[in-house]
PDB file of C-alpha atoms in Angstrom:
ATOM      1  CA  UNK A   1    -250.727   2.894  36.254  1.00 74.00           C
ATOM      2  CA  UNK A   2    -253.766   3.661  38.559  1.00 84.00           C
ATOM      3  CA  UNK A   3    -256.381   6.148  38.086  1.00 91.00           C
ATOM      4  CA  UNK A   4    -255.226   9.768  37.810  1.00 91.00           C
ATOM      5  CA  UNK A   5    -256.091  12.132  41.344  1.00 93.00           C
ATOM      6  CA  UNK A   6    -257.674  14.225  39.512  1.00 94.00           C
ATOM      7  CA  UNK A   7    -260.773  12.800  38.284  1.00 94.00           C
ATOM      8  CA  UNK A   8    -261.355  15.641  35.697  1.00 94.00           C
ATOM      9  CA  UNK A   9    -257.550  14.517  34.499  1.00 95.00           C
ATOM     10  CA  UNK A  10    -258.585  11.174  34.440  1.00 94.00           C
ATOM     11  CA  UNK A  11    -261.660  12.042  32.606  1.00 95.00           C
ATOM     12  CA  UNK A  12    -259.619  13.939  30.214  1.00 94.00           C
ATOM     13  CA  UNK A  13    -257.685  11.611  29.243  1.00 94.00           C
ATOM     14  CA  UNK A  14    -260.652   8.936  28.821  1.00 93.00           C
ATOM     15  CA  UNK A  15    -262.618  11.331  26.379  1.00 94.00           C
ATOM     16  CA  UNK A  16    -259.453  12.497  24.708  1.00 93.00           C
ATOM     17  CA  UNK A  17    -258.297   8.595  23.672  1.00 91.00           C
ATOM     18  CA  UNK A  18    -261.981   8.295  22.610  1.00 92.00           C
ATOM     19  CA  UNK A  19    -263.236  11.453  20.668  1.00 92.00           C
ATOM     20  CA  UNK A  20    -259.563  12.085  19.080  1.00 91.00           C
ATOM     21  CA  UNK A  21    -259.851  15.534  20.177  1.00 94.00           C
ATOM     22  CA  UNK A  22    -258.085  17.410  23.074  1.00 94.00           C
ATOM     23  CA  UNK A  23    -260.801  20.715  22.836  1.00 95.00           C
ATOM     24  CA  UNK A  24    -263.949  18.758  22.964  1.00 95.00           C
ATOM     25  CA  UNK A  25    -262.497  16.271  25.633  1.00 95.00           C
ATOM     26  CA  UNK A  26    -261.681  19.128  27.937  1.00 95.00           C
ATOM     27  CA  UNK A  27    -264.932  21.160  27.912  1.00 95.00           C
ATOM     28  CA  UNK A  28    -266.667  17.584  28.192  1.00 95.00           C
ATOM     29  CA  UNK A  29    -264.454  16.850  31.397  1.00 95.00           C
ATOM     30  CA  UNK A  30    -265.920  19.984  32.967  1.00 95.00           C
ATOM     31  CA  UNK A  31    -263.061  22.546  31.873  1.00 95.00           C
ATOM     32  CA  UNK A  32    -264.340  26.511  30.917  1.00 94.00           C
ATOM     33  CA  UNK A  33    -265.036  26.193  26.846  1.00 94.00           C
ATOM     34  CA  UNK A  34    -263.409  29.880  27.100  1.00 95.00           C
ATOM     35  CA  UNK A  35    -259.762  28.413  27.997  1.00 94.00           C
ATOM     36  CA  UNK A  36    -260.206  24.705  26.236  1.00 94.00           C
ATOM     37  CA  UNK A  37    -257.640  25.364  23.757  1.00 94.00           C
ATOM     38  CA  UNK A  38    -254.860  26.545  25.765  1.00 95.00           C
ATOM     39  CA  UNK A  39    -256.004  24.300  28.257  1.00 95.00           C
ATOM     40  CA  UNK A  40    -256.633  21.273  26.540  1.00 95.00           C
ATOM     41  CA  UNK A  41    -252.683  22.122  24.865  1.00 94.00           C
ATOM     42  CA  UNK A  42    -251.591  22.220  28.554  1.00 94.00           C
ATOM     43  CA  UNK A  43    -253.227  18.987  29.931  1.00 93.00           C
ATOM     44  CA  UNK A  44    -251.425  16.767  26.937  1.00 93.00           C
ATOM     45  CA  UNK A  45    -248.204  18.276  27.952  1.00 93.00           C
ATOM     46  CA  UNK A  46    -248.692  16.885  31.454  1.00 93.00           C
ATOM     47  CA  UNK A  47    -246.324  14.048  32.324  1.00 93.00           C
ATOM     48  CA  UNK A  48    -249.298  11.892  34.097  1.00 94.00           C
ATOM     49  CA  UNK A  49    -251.615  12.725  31.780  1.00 93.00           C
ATOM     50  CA  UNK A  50    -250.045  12.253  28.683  1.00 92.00           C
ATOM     51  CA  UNK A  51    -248.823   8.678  30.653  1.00 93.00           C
ATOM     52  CA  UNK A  52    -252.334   8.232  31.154  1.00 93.00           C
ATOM     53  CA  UNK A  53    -253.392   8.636  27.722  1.00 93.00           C
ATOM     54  CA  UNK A  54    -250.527   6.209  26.501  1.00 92.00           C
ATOM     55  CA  UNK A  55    -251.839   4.048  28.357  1.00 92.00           C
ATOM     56  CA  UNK A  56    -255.269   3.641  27.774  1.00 92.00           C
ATOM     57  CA  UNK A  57    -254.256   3.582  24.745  1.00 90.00           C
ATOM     58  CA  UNK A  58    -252.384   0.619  24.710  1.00 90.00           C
ATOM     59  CA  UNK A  59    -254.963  -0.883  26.577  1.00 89.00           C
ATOM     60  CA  UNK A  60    -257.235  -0.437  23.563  1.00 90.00           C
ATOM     61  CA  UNK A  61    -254.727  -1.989  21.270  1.00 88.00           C
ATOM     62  CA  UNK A  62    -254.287  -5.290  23.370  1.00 89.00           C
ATOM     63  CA  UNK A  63    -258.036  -5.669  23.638  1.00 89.00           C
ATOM     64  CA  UNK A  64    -258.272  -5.231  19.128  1.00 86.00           C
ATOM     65  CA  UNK A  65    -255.642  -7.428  19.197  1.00 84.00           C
ATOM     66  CA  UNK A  66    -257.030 -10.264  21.619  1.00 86.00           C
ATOM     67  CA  UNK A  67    -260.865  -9.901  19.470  1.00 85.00           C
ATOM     68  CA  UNK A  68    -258.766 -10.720  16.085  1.00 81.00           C
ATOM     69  CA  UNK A  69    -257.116 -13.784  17.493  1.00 82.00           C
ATOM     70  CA  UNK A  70    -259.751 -15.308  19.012  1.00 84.00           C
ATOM     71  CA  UNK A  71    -261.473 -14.387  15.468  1.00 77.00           C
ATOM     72  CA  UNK A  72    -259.007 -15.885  13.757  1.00 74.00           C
ATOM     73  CA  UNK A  73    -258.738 -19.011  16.072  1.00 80.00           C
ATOM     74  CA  UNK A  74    -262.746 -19.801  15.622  1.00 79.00           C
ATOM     75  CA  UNK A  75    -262.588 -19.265  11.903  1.00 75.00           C
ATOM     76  CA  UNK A  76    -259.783 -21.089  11.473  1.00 76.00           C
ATOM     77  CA  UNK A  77    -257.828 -18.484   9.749  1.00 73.00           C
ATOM     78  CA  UNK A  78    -253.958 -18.284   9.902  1.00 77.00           C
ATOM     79  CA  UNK A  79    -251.226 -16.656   7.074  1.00 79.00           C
ATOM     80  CA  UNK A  80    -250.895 -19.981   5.909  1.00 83.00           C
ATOM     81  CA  UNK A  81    -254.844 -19.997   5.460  1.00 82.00           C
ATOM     82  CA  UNK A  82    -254.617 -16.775   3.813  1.00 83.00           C
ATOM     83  CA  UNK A  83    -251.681 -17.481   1.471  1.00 84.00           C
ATOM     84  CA  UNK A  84    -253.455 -20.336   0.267  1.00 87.00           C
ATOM     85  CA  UNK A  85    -256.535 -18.553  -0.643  1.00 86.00           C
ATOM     86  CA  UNK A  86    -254.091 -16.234  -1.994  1.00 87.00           C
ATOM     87  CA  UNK A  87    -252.628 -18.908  -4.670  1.00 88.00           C
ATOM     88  CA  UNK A  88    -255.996 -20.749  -5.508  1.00 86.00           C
ATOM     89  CA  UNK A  89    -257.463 -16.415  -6.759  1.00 86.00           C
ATOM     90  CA  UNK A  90    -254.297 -16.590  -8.799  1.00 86.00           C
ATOM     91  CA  UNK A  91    -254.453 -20.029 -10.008  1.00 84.00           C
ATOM     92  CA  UNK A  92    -258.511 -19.056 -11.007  1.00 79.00           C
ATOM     93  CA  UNK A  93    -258.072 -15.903 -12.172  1.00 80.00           C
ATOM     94  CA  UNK A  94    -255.066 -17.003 -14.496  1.00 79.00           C
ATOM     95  CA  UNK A  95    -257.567 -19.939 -16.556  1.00 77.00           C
ATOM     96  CA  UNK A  96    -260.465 -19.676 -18.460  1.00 70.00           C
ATOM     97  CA  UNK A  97    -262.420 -23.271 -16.200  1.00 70.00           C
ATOM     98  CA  UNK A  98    -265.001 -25.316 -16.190  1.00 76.00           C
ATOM     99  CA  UNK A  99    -267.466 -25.283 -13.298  1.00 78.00           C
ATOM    100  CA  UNK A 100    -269.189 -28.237 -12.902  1.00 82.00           C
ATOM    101  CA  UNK A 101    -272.348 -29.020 -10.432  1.00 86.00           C
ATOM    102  CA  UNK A 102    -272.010 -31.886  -7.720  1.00 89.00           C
ATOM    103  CA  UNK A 103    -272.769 -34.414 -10.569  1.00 91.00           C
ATOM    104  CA  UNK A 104    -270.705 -33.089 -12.989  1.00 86.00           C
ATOM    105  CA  UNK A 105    -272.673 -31.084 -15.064  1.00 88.00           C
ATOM    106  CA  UNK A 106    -271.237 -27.933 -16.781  1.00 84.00           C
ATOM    107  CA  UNK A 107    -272.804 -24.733 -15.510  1.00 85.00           C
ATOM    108  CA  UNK A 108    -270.819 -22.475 -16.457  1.00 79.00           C
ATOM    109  CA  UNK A 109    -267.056 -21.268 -16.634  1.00 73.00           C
ATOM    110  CA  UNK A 110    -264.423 -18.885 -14.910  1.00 69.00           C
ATOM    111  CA  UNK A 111    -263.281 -15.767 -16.910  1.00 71.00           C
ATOM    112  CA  UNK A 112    -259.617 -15.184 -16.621  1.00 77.00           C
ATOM    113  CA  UNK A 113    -258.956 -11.567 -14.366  1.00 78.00           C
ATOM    114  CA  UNK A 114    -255.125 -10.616 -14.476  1.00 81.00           C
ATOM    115  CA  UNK A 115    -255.794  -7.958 -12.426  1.00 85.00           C
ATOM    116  CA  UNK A 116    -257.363 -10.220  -9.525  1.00 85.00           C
ATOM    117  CA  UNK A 117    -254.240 -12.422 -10.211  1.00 85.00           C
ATOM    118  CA  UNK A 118    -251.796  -9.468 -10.278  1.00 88.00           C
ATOM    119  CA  UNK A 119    -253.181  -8.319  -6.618  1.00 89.00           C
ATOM    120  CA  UNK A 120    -253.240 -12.000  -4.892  1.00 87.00           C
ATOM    121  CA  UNK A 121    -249.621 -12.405  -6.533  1.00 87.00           C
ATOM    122  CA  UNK A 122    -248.880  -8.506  -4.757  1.00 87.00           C
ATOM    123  CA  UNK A 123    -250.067  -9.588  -1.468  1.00 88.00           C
ATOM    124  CA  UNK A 124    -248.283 -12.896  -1.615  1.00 86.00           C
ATOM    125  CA  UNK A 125    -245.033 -11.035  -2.360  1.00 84.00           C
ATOM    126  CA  UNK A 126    -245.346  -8.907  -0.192  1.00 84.00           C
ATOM    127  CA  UNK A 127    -246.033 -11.511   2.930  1.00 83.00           C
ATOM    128  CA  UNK A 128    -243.196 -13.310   1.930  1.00 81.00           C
ATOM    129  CA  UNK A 129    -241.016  -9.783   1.894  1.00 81.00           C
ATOM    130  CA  UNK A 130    -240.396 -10.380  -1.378  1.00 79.00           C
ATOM    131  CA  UNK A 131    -240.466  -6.072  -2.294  1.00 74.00           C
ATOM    132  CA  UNK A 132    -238.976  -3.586  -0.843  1.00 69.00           C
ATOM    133  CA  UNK A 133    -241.439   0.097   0.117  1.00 65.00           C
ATOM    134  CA  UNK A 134    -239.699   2.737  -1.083  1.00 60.00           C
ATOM    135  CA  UNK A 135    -239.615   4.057   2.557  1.00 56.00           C
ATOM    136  CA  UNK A 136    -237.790   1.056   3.248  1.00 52.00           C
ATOM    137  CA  UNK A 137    -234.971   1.782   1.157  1.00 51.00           C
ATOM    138  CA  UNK A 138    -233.478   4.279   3.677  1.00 52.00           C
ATOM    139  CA  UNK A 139    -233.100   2.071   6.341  1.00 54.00           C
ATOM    140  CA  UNK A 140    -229.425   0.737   6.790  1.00 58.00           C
ATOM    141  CA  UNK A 141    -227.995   3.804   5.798  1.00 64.00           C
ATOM    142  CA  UNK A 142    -224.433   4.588   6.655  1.00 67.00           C
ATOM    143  CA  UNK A 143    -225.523   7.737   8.396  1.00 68.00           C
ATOM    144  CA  UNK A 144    -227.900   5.353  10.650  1.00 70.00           C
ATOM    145  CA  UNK A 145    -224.405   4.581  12.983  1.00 70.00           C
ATOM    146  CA  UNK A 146    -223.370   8.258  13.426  1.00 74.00           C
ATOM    147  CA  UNK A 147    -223.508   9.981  16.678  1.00 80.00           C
ATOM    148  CA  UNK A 148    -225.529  13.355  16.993  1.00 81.00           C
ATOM    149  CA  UNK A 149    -222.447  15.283  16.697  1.00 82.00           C
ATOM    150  CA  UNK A 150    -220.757  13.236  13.793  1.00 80.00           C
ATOM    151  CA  UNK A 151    -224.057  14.149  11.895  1.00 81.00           C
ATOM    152  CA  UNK A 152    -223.840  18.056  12.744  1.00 83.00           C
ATOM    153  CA  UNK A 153    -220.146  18.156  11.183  1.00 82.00           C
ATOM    154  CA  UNK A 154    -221.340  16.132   8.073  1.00 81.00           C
ATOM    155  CA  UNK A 155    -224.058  18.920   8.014  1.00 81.00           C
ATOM    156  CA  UNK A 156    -221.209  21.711   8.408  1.00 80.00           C
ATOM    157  CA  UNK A 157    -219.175  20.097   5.693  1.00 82.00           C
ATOM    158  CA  UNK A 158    -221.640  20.005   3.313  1.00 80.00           C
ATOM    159  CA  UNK A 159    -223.170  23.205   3.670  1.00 79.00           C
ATOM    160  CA  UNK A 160    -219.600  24.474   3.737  1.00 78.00           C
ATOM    161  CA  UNK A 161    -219.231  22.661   0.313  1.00 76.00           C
ATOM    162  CA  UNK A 162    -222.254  24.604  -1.497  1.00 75.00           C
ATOM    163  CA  UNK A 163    -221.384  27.430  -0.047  1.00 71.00           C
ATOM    164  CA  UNK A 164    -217.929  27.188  -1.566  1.00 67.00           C
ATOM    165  CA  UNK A 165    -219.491  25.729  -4.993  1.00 62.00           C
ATOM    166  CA  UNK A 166    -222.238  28.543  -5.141  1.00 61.00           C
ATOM    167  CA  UNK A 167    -221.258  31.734  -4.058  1.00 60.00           C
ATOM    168  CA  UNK A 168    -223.996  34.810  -2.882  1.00 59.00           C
ATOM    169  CA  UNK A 169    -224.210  37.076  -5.640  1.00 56.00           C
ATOM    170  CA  UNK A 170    -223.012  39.449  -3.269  1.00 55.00           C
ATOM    171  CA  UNK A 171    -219.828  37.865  -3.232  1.00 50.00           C
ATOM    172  CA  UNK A 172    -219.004  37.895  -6.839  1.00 50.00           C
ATOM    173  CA  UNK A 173    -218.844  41.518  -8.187  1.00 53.00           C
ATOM    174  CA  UNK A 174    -216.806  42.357 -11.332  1.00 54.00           C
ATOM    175  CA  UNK A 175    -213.461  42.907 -10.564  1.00 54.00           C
ATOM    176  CA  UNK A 176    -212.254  45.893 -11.992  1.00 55.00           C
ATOM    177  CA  UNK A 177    -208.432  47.570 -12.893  1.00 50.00           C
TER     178      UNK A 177
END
């Protein structure tokens, strides 16, 4: 997408993506301070704008991502690189070792720390999709296949069904003879 027109749009949309707020962005693009909260509202509502902001946005995002690969491809560092450090903290933290100098001398020895062991073994799992988040557990839901409409029924039925089950106070007086 090119530049906005309206280089106090464009503007806009730069300082909003970069300050995180829509206010401050608009007085700094030269909008009145007096109208920058209705006015800053109005400017993210606006189709080009909001386009804009998207995507300078995503422009950020490819450039982060780009840094940390060539990051990781100078230091060498990969998941299989990571995993590995993963085991060898679990593997250390698990014993009570030795540590021995270049010539063989002991200087010393590792102290066992479950808890190190119990986080490397956590973020080993959970590479390997061994857990399940609990906001994961909702996904593949039967309701997940229903059309808008088929949902708005179920809704009907089941409020239908409490209402039936639970009567309004109202709508239980004593019934007299």
């Amino acid at each position: 997408m090119p530049l906005l027109r309206n280089e106090r749009h464009e503007l806009f949309a730069g300082l909003f993506v970069k300050l995180g707020n829509a206010k401050q962005a608009y007085i700094e693009s030269g909008f009145s301070e007096a109208t920058a909260e209705a006015g800053a509202s109005r400017l993210l509502k606006h189709p080009k704008v909001s386009a804009r902001i998207v995507e300078l946005r995503n422009n950020i995002v490819k450039k982060a991502d780009r840094v940390v690969k060539v990051a990781e491809e100078r230091a060498g560092i990969d998941k299989a690189w990571v995993l590995a450090e993963l085991v060898e903290v679990v593997l250390m933290a698990k014993q009570a070792k030795q540590v021995k100098d270049k010539d063989g001398a002991t200087i010393g020895e590792y102290q066992q720390n479950l808890s190190a062991a119990n986080k490397a073994l956590e973020l080993i799992g959970k590479e390997l999709k061994m857990f399940v988040e609990r906001s994961e557990v909702l996904h593949g839901s039967i309701l997940d296949n229903l059309e808008h409409n088929e949902l708005k029924d179920l809704e009907n039925q089941l409020r239908a069904a409490i209402t039936f089950n639970n009567p309004k106070p109202e709508d239980s007086g004593r019934v007299t003879h």
